[in-house]
Short mmCIF file of C-alpha atoms and ligand atoms in Angstrom, two decimals:
data_model
loop_
_atom_site.label_atom_id
_atom_site.label_comp_id
_atom_site.label_asym_id
_atom_site.label_seq_id
_atom_site.Cartn_x
_atom_site.Cartn_y
_atom_site.Cartn_z
CA MET A 303 -14.54 24.94 45.37
CA THR A 304 -14.07 28.68 45.81
CA SER A 305 -16.96 30.81 44.72
CA LEU A 306 -16.69 33.70 42.33
CA ALA A 307 -16.79 37.26 43.60
CA ILE A 308 -17.19 38.55 40.07
CA ALA A 309 -18.64 36.62 37.15
CA ALA A 310 -19.48 38.19 33.81
CA ASN A 311 -20.51 36.45 30.62
CA GLY A 312 -20.84 37.98 27.19
CA LEU A 313 -20.33 41.56 28.30
CA ARG A 314 -21.04 43.99 25.47
CA LYS A 315 -20.94 47.75 25.29
CA SER A 316 -20.90 50.18 22.38
CA TYR A 317 -20.84 53.95 22.29
CA GLY A 318 -22.49 54.99 19.06
CA ASP A 319 -20.95 52.80 16.39
CA LYS A 320 -17.82 52.19 18.45
CA THR A 321 -17.81 48.73 20.02
CA VAL A 322 -15.83 48.95 23.26
CA LEU A 323 -16.55 45.53 24.77
CA ASP A 324 -17.44 42.79 22.33
CA GLY A 325 -18.40 39.76 24.39
CA VAL A 326 -16.08 39.75 27.40
CA ASP A 327 -16.13 36.96 29.99
CA LEU A 328 -14.62 37.49 33.43
CA ALA A 329 -14.38 35.19 36.42
CA VAL A 330 -12.73 36.35 39.63
CA PRO A 331 -12.57 33.97 42.61
CA GLU A 332 -13.18 35.44 46.07
CA GLY A 333 -10.15 36.74 47.92
CA THR A 334 -7.95 37.13 44.85
CA VAL A 335 -6.52 40.02 42.84
CA PHE A 336 -7.59 40.15 39.24
CA SER A 337 -5.92 42.64 36.95
CA LEU A 338 -7.36 43.95 33.73
CA LEU A 339 -4.59 45.26 31.51
CA GLY A 340 -4.92 47.05 28.24
CA PRO A 341 -3.72 50.01 26.26
CA ASN A 342 -5.39 53.38 26.62
CA GLY A 343 -8.93 53.30 25.34
CA ALA A 344 -9.20 49.49 25.46
CA GLY A 345 -12.29 49.68 27.65
CA LYS A 346 -10.91 48.99 31.15
CA THR A 347 -12.75 51.88 32.79
CA THR A 348 -15.90 51.00 30.88
CA ALA A 349 -15.68 47.43 32.27
CA VAL A 350 -15.20 48.74 35.82
CA LYS A 351 -18.12 51.15 35.44
CA ILE A 352 -20.38 48.36 34.21
CA LEU A 353 -19.36 45.92 36.94
CA SER A 354 -19.83 48.58 39.59
CA THR A 355 -23.35 49.52 38.34
CA LEU A 356 -22.37 53.01 37.13
CA VAL A 357 -22.96 52.24 33.45
CA THR A 358 -25.42 49.77 31.92
CA ALA A 359 -24.09 47.07 29.59
CA ASP A 360 -25.79 46.47 26.24
CA ALA A 361 -25.70 42.73 26.92
CA GLY A 362 -24.23 40.19 29.29
CA ASP A 363 -24.92 38.39 32.56
CA ILE A 364 -23.16 39.78 35.59
CA ARG A 365 -23.04 38.45 39.13
CA ILE A 366 -21.18 40.38 41.79
CA GLY A 367 -20.84 38.93 45.28
CA GLY A 368 -23.53 36.43 44.35
CA HIS A 369 -26.02 39.15 43.34
CA ASP A 370 -27.45 39.47 39.85
CA LEU A 371 -26.45 42.98 38.79
CA ALA A 372 -29.40 43.53 36.46
CA ALA A 373 -31.98 42.30 38.95
CA ASP A 374 -30.56 43.76 42.15
CA PRO A 375 -28.07 46.59 41.55
CA GLN A 376 -28.67 47.89 45.07
CA ALA A 377 -27.35 44.65 46.61
CA VAL A 378 -24.31 44.86 44.33
CA ARG A 379 -23.65 48.44 45.45
CA GLY A 380 -23.79 47.27 49.05
CA ALA A 381 -21.14 44.63 48.41
CA ILE A 382 -18.59 46.70 46.55
CA GLY A 383 -16.30 49.68 46.88
CA VAL A 384 -14.93 51.66 43.95
CA THR A 385 -12.04 54.02 43.75
CA GLY A 386 -11.51 55.54 40.36
CA GLN A 387 -8.92 57.65 38.70
CA PHE A 388 -11.00 60.65 39.74
CA SER A 389 -11.25 60.33 43.45
CA ALA A 390 -14.25 61.02 45.63
CA VAL A 391 -12.09 63.12 47.96
CA ASP A 392 -13.47 66.62 48.59
CA GLY A 393 -10.49 68.96 48.82
CA LEU A 394 -12.33 71.74 50.64
CA ILE A 395 -12.90 69.72 53.81
CA THR A 396 -10.44 67.84 56.01
CA GLY A 397 -9.51 64.20 55.64
CA GLU A 398 -11.44 63.42 58.80
CA GLU A 399 -14.53 65.25 57.53
CA ASN A 400 -14.35 63.31 54.27
CA MET A 401 -14.30 60.10 56.30
CA LEU A 402 -17.23 61.16 58.50
CA LEU A 403 -19.22 62.10 55.42
CA MET A 404 -18.73 58.56 54.13
CA ALA A 405 -19.78 57.16 57.50
CA ASP A 406 -22.98 59.24 57.24
CA LEU A 407 -23.60 57.96 53.71
CA HIS A 408 -23.35 54.44 55.08
CA HIS A 409 -25.77 55.36 57.89
CA LEU A 410 -23.30 54.45 60.62
CA PRO A 411 -24.31 55.73 64.07
CA ARG A 412 -22.22 58.80 65.04
CA ALA A 413 -19.95 57.11 67.59
CA GLU A 414 -19.43 54.12 65.32
CA GLY A 415 -18.65 56.44 62.40
CA ARG A 416 -16.02 58.31 64.45
CA ARG A 417 -14.44 55.04 65.56
CA VAL A 418 -14.27 53.61 62.04
CA ALA A 419 -12.94 56.90 60.62
CA ALA A 420 -10.23 57.17 63.28
CA GLU A 421 -9.23 53.54 62.80
CA LEU A 422 -8.93 53.85 59.02
CA LEU A 423 -7.08 57.18 59.18
CA GLU A 424 -4.61 55.52 61.53
CA ARG A 425 -4.28 52.45 59.31
CA PHE A 426 -3.47 54.58 56.28
CA ASP A 427 -1.06 56.85 58.12
CA LEU A 428 -3.29 59.90 57.86
CA THR A 429 -3.93 60.64 61.54
CA GLU A 430 -1.51 63.55 61.60
CA ALA A 431 -3.03 65.11 58.50
CA ALA A 432 -6.62 64.33 59.48
CA LYS A 433 -7.48 67.90 60.50
CA LYS A 434 -5.99 69.51 57.38
CA PRO A 435 -7.97 70.27 54.20
CA ALA A 436 -7.58 67.36 51.76
CA SER A 437 -6.51 69.83 49.06
CA THR A 438 -3.20 70.17 50.91
CA TYR A 439 -2.50 66.41 50.66
CA SER A 440 0.08 64.90 48.30
CA GLY A 441 -1.09 62.62 45.48
CA GLY A 442 -0.23 59.53 47.52
CA MET A 443 -2.10 60.82 50.59
CA LYS A 444 -5.19 61.58 48.51
CA ARG A 445 -5.20 58.04 47.10
CA ARG A 446 -4.82 56.63 50.61
CA LEU A 447 -7.70 58.77 51.83
CA ASP A 448 -9.73 57.66 48.84
CA ILE A 449 -9.20 53.98 49.69
CA ALA A 450 -9.86 54.65 53.39
CA MET A 451 -13.18 56.27 52.40
CA THR A 452 -14.04 53.25 50.26
CA LEU A 453 -13.39 50.95 53.22
CA VAL A 454 -15.83 52.75 55.54
CA GLY A 455 -18.60 50.50 54.20
CA ALA A 456 -16.43 47.38 54.71
CA PRO A 457 -16.88 46.16 51.11
CA ARG A 458 -15.81 42.60 50.28
CA ILE A 459 -15.11 43.44 46.66
CA ILE A 460 -13.12 46.49 45.64
CA PHE A 461 -12.61 47.95 42.18
CA LEU A 462 -9.42 49.93 41.86
CA ASP A 463 -9.23 51.80 38.57
CA GLU A 464 -5.58 52.70 37.93
CA PRO A 465 -4.89 53.29 41.63
CA THR A 466 -1.25 54.27 41.20
CA THR A 467 -1.33 56.28 37.96
CA GLY A 468 0.75 59.40 38.51
CA LEU A 469 2.15 58.34 41.89
CA ASP A 470 5.87 58.43 42.67
CA PRO A 471 7.56 55.03 43.18
CA ARG A 472 7.46 55.22 46.97
CA SER A 473 3.72 56.00 47.07
CA ARG A 474 3.16 53.27 44.51
CA HIS A 475 4.87 50.74 46.78
CA THR A 476 2.79 51.93 49.73
CA MET A 477 -0.35 51.42 47.66
CA TRP A 478 0.80 47.90 46.78
CA GLN A 479 1.23 47.15 50.47
CA ILE A 480 -2.29 48.44 51.10
CA ILE A 481 -3.71 46.23 48.35
CA ARG A 482 -1.84 43.18 49.70
CA GLY A 483 -3.24 43.97 53.14
CA LEU A 484 -6.79 44.07 51.78
CA VAL A 485 -6.36 40.72 50.09
CA SER A 486 -4.95 39.11 53.23
CA ASP A 487 -8.18 40.23 54.92
CA GLY A 488 -10.07 38.21 52.29
CA VAL A 489 -11.16 41.14 50.13
CA THR A 490 -11.40 40.58 46.36
CA VAL A 491 -9.62 43.22 44.31
CA PHE A 492 -10.38 44.03 40.68
CA LEU A 493 -7.53 46.17 39.50
CA THR A 494 -7.02 48.00 36.25
CA THR A 495 -3.58 49.28 35.51
CA GLN A 496 -1.32 50.46 32.74
CA TYR A 497 1.69 49.31 34.72
CA LEU A 498 2.66 45.78 33.88
CA GLU A 499 4.94 45.58 36.86
CA GLU A 500 1.96 46.35 39.08
CA ALA A 501 -0.04 43.46 37.66
CA ASP A 502 3.03 41.25 37.94
CA GLN A 503 3.48 42.19 41.61
CA LEU A 504 -0.12 41.94 42.74
CA ALA A 505 -2.37 39.92 40.51
CA ASP A 506 -3.26 36.25 40.85
CA ARG A 507 -4.69 36.41 37.37
CA ILE A 508 -4.26 38.90 34.57
CA ALA A 509 -6.46 39.48 31.55
CA VAL A 510 -5.26 41.54 28.62
CA LEU A 511 -8.06 43.53 27.03
CA ASN A 512 -7.57 44.42 23.40
CA ASP A 513 -9.85 45.11 20.46
CA GLY A 514 -13.00 44.60 22.50
CA GLY A 515 -12.03 41.16 23.77
CA ILE A 516 -9.74 39.34 26.17
CA ALA A 517 -6.61 38.63 24.12
CA ALA A 518 -5.11 36.37 26.79
CA GLU A 519 -5.67 35.45 30.40
CA GLY A 520 -3.58 33.68 32.98
CA SER A 521 -1.12 34.14 35.80
CA ALA A 522 1.85 36.41 35.08
CA GLU A 523 4.02 33.30 34.64
CA GLU A 524 1.57 31.68 32.23
CA LEU A 525 1.40 34.82 30.13
CA LYS A 526 5.17 35.19 30.04
CA ARG A 527 5.53 31.62 28.85
CA LEU A 528 3.46 32.49 25.78
CA ILE A 529 6.04 34.83 24.43
CA PRO A 530 9.27 33.61 22.90
CA GLY A 531 11.13 36.65 24.21
CA GLY A 532 14.00 34.93 26.07
CA HIS A 533 17.38 35.74 24.65
CA VAL A 534 21.00 36.40 25.37
CA ARG A 535 22.28 39.81 24.31
CA LEU A 536 25.86 40.26 23.27
CA ARG A 537 27.04 43.84 23.08
CA PHE A 538 30.23 44.86 21.31
CA THR A 539 32.12 48.14 21.25
CA ASP A 540 34.38 47.22 18.34
CA PRO A 541 32.42 47.14 15.04
CA ALA A 542 34.88 44.64 13.53
CA ALA A 543 34.42 42.23 16.45
CA TYR A 544 30.68 42.67 16.13
CA ARG A 545 30.70 41.91 12.40
CA SER A 546 32.79 38.80 12.77
CA ALA A 547 30.60 37.56 15.63
CA ALA A 548 27.48 38.22 13.53
CA SER A 549 28.85 36.24 10.62
CA ALA A 550 30.05 33.39 12.87
CA LEU A 551 26.57 33.30 14.36
CA ARG A 552 25.01 33.02 10.94
CA GLU A 553 27.15 29.94 10.28
CA ALA A 554 26.47 28.48 13.72
CA THR A 555 25.00 25.05 14.18
CA LEU A 556 24.01 25.45 17.81
CA PRO A 557 20.29 24.80 17.88
CA HIS A 558 19.56 27.94 19.88
CA ALA A 559 22.13 30.14 18.17
CA ARG A 560 20.30 30.25 14.88
CA THR A 561 20.02 33.57 13.15
CA GLY A 562 17.55 34.94 10.70
CA SER A 563 14.65 34.64 13.16
CA ARG A 564 13.41 37.68 15.05
CA GLY A 565 15.65 36.87 17.99
CA GLY A 566 18.80 36.36 15.96
CA THR A 567 18.72 39.54 13.96
CA PRO A 568 21.74 41.75 14.52
CA VAL A 569 20.86 45.24 15.69
CA ASP A 570 23.49 47.14 13.75
CA GLU A 571 23.44 50.57 15.29
CA ALA A 572 23.79 49.31 18.84
CA LEU A 573 26.34 46.58 17.97
CA VAL A 574 24.12 44.10 19.76
CA LEU A 575 23.41 40.49 18.84
CA ARG A 576 20.37 38.73 20.20
CA ILE A 577 20.48 34.97 20.49
CA PRO A 578 17.24 33.18 21.37
CA SER A 579 17.70 31.25 24.60
CA ASP A 580 15.61 29.92 27.44
CA GLY A 581 18.28 31.20 29.83
CA SER A 582 18.88 27.75 31.33
CA GLN A 583 22.29 26.90 32.74
CA ARG A 584 22.75 24.16 30.16
CA GLU A 585 22.04 26.44 27.20
CA LEU A 586 24.19 29.23 28.60
CA ARG A 587 27.11 26.86 29.14
CA SER A 588 26.96 25.55 25.60
CA LEU A 589 26.61 29.08 24.26
CA LEU A 590 29.64 30.27 26.24
CA ASP A 591 31.65 27.25 25.07
CA TRP A 592 30.69 28.01 21.50
CA LEU A 593 31.60 31.70 21.84
CA ASP A 594 35.01 30.69 23.22
CA SER A 595 35.64 28.22 20.43
CA ALA A 596 34.60 30.79 17.83
CA GLY A 597 36.92 33.34 19.43
CA ILE A 598 34.08 35.75 20.11
CA GLU A 599 34.45 38.04 23.07
CA ALA A 600 31.57 40.41 23.69
CA ASP A 601 32.00 43.45 25.90
CA GLU A 602 28.79 42.67 27.70
CA LEU A 603 26.60 39.59 27.94
CA THR A 604 23.13 39.77 29.48
CA VAL A 605 20.36 37.20 29.80
CA HIS A 606 16.89 38.50 29.12
CA THR A 607 13.84 36.50 30.18
CA PRO A 608 10.48 37.61 28.81
CA ASP A 609 8.61 39.98 31.06
CA LEU A 610 5.04 41.23 31.00
CA ASP A 611 6.12 44.12 28.77
CA ASP A 612 7.00 41.59 26.06
CA VAL A 613 3.63 39.91 26.54
CA PHE A 614 1.77 43.18 26.44
CA PHE A 615 3.46 44.42 23.28
CA ALA A 616 3.03 41.07 21.57
CA LEU A 617 -0.66 40.87 22.43
CA THR A 618 -1.67 44.44 21.87
CA GLY A 619 0.62 45.26 18.96
CA PRO A 620 -0.80 45.65 15.48
CA ALA A 621 -0.04 42.06 14.49
CA GLY A 622 -1.04 40.39 17.75
CA ILE A 623 0.11 36.85 18.41
CA PRO A 624 -0.74 33.84 16.25
CA ALA A 625 -4.30 32.62 16.71
CA GLN A 626 -3.03 29.21 17.74
CA THR A 627 -1.17 30.69 20.72
CA LYS A 628 -4.25 32.61 21.75
CA GLU A 629 -6.24 29.39 21.79
CA ASN A 630 -3.76 27.83 24.14
CA VAL A 631 -4.19 30.41 26.88
CA ARG A 632 -7.86 31.00 26.93
P1 ADP B 980 -9.53 52.58 29.13
O1 ADP B 980 -10.03 52.70 30.54
O2 ADP B 980 -9.07 51.20 28.81
O3 ADP B 980 -8.53 53.62 28.77
P2 ADP B 980 -12.21 53.45 28.45
O4 ADP B 980 -13.12 52.41 28.99
O5 ADP B 980 -12.08 54.71 29.22
O6 ADP B 980 -10.78 52.81 28.15
O7 ADP B 980 -12.69 53.84 27.00
C1 ADP B 980 -12.89 52.88 25.97
C2 ADP B 980 -13.41 53.55 24.72
O8 ADP B 980 -14.76 53.98 24.93
C3 ADP B 980 -12.66 54.81 24.34
O9 ADP B 980 -12.54 54.84 22.94
C4 ADP B 980 -13.52 55.93 24.83
O10 ADP B 980 -13.35 57.08 24.03
C5 ADP B 980 -14.91 55.35 24.69
N1 ADP B 980 -15.85 55.89 25.69
C6 ADP B 980 -15.78 55.71 27.02
N2 ADP B 980 -16.80 56.32 27.65
C7 ADP B 980 -17.56 56.91 26.68
C8 ADP B 980 -18.77 57.67 26.68
N3 ADP B 980 -19.41 57.95 27.81
N4 ADP B 980 -19.24 58.09 25.49
C9 ADP B 980 -18.60 57.79 24.33
N5 ADP B 980 -17.47 57.06 24.26
C10 ADP B 980 -16.94 56.62 25.41
#
């Protein structure tokens, strides 16, 4: 049985009369990536701050790296590294000096500190820039330096609070590689992100935080399966062809080509019809056969499988998803 790097039960936190976390449970096995997703203001940063000892929870039991956070916060601090949206990088000094400062904070002997700093600067492709003031670094370089600084203390558990917010796609991909590298070294990563694709790419498990609680939790695949978002889109350029297809569809007897449901509603302005479908070869074949027999020829046919965006909007939208579905995932 793998042990848990992070375990929290009944986490609560309010600011004034605003309840931010209303009984949140989290369990993150060692050596995995756990991603906390949620809209702005959902409480992701608050959760990270609590788990990393920066803010005190109103209630809840927390164990980090086997240490009880309330009883021994110092041991927790020794086990973790945190890089937030607001980095610890000091722009006035060089990248190398930032690293050496961290080595001092961790009480590494001078020679050891220099060795670790040089090694990490090399690993994060910052050797060339090491002697330049960090203020001259690009956003991606600053984030890399920030993570390198976090790693000076060789933490086994790392909290990354929106590590790629504001980065260009190339720097984002570099950061993903870095995170994958950490995990292959056995490090546990607790990641908050607004980017669903990021969670999809990196996380073993994803929890969606909404309204003070975890609205759903599972692997990306499990979460996607919750949402009936799979459909085939037929796009027309000729309004008459569109109208006749829409009316044929309304008469259709194909089990998956029903209309009237959310997925079958014609989108008039765009001349698009959405037909619910699981995207399987069998369903597509019968749909294509039916389109042929009904004399419908769309200008474009695309198959859409639900992605994490669909999940996110369904879970964090005003209506949420039916309670019964929520039960099934938790
Ligand atoms: P997220 O990281 O998901 O965007 P946060 O954890 O930053 O969300 O914030 C959650 C809610 O708590 C927000 O409504 C925010 O305004 C509030 N909040 C966070 N920190 C404080 C604080 N120190 N004092 C008062 N309210 C706060």
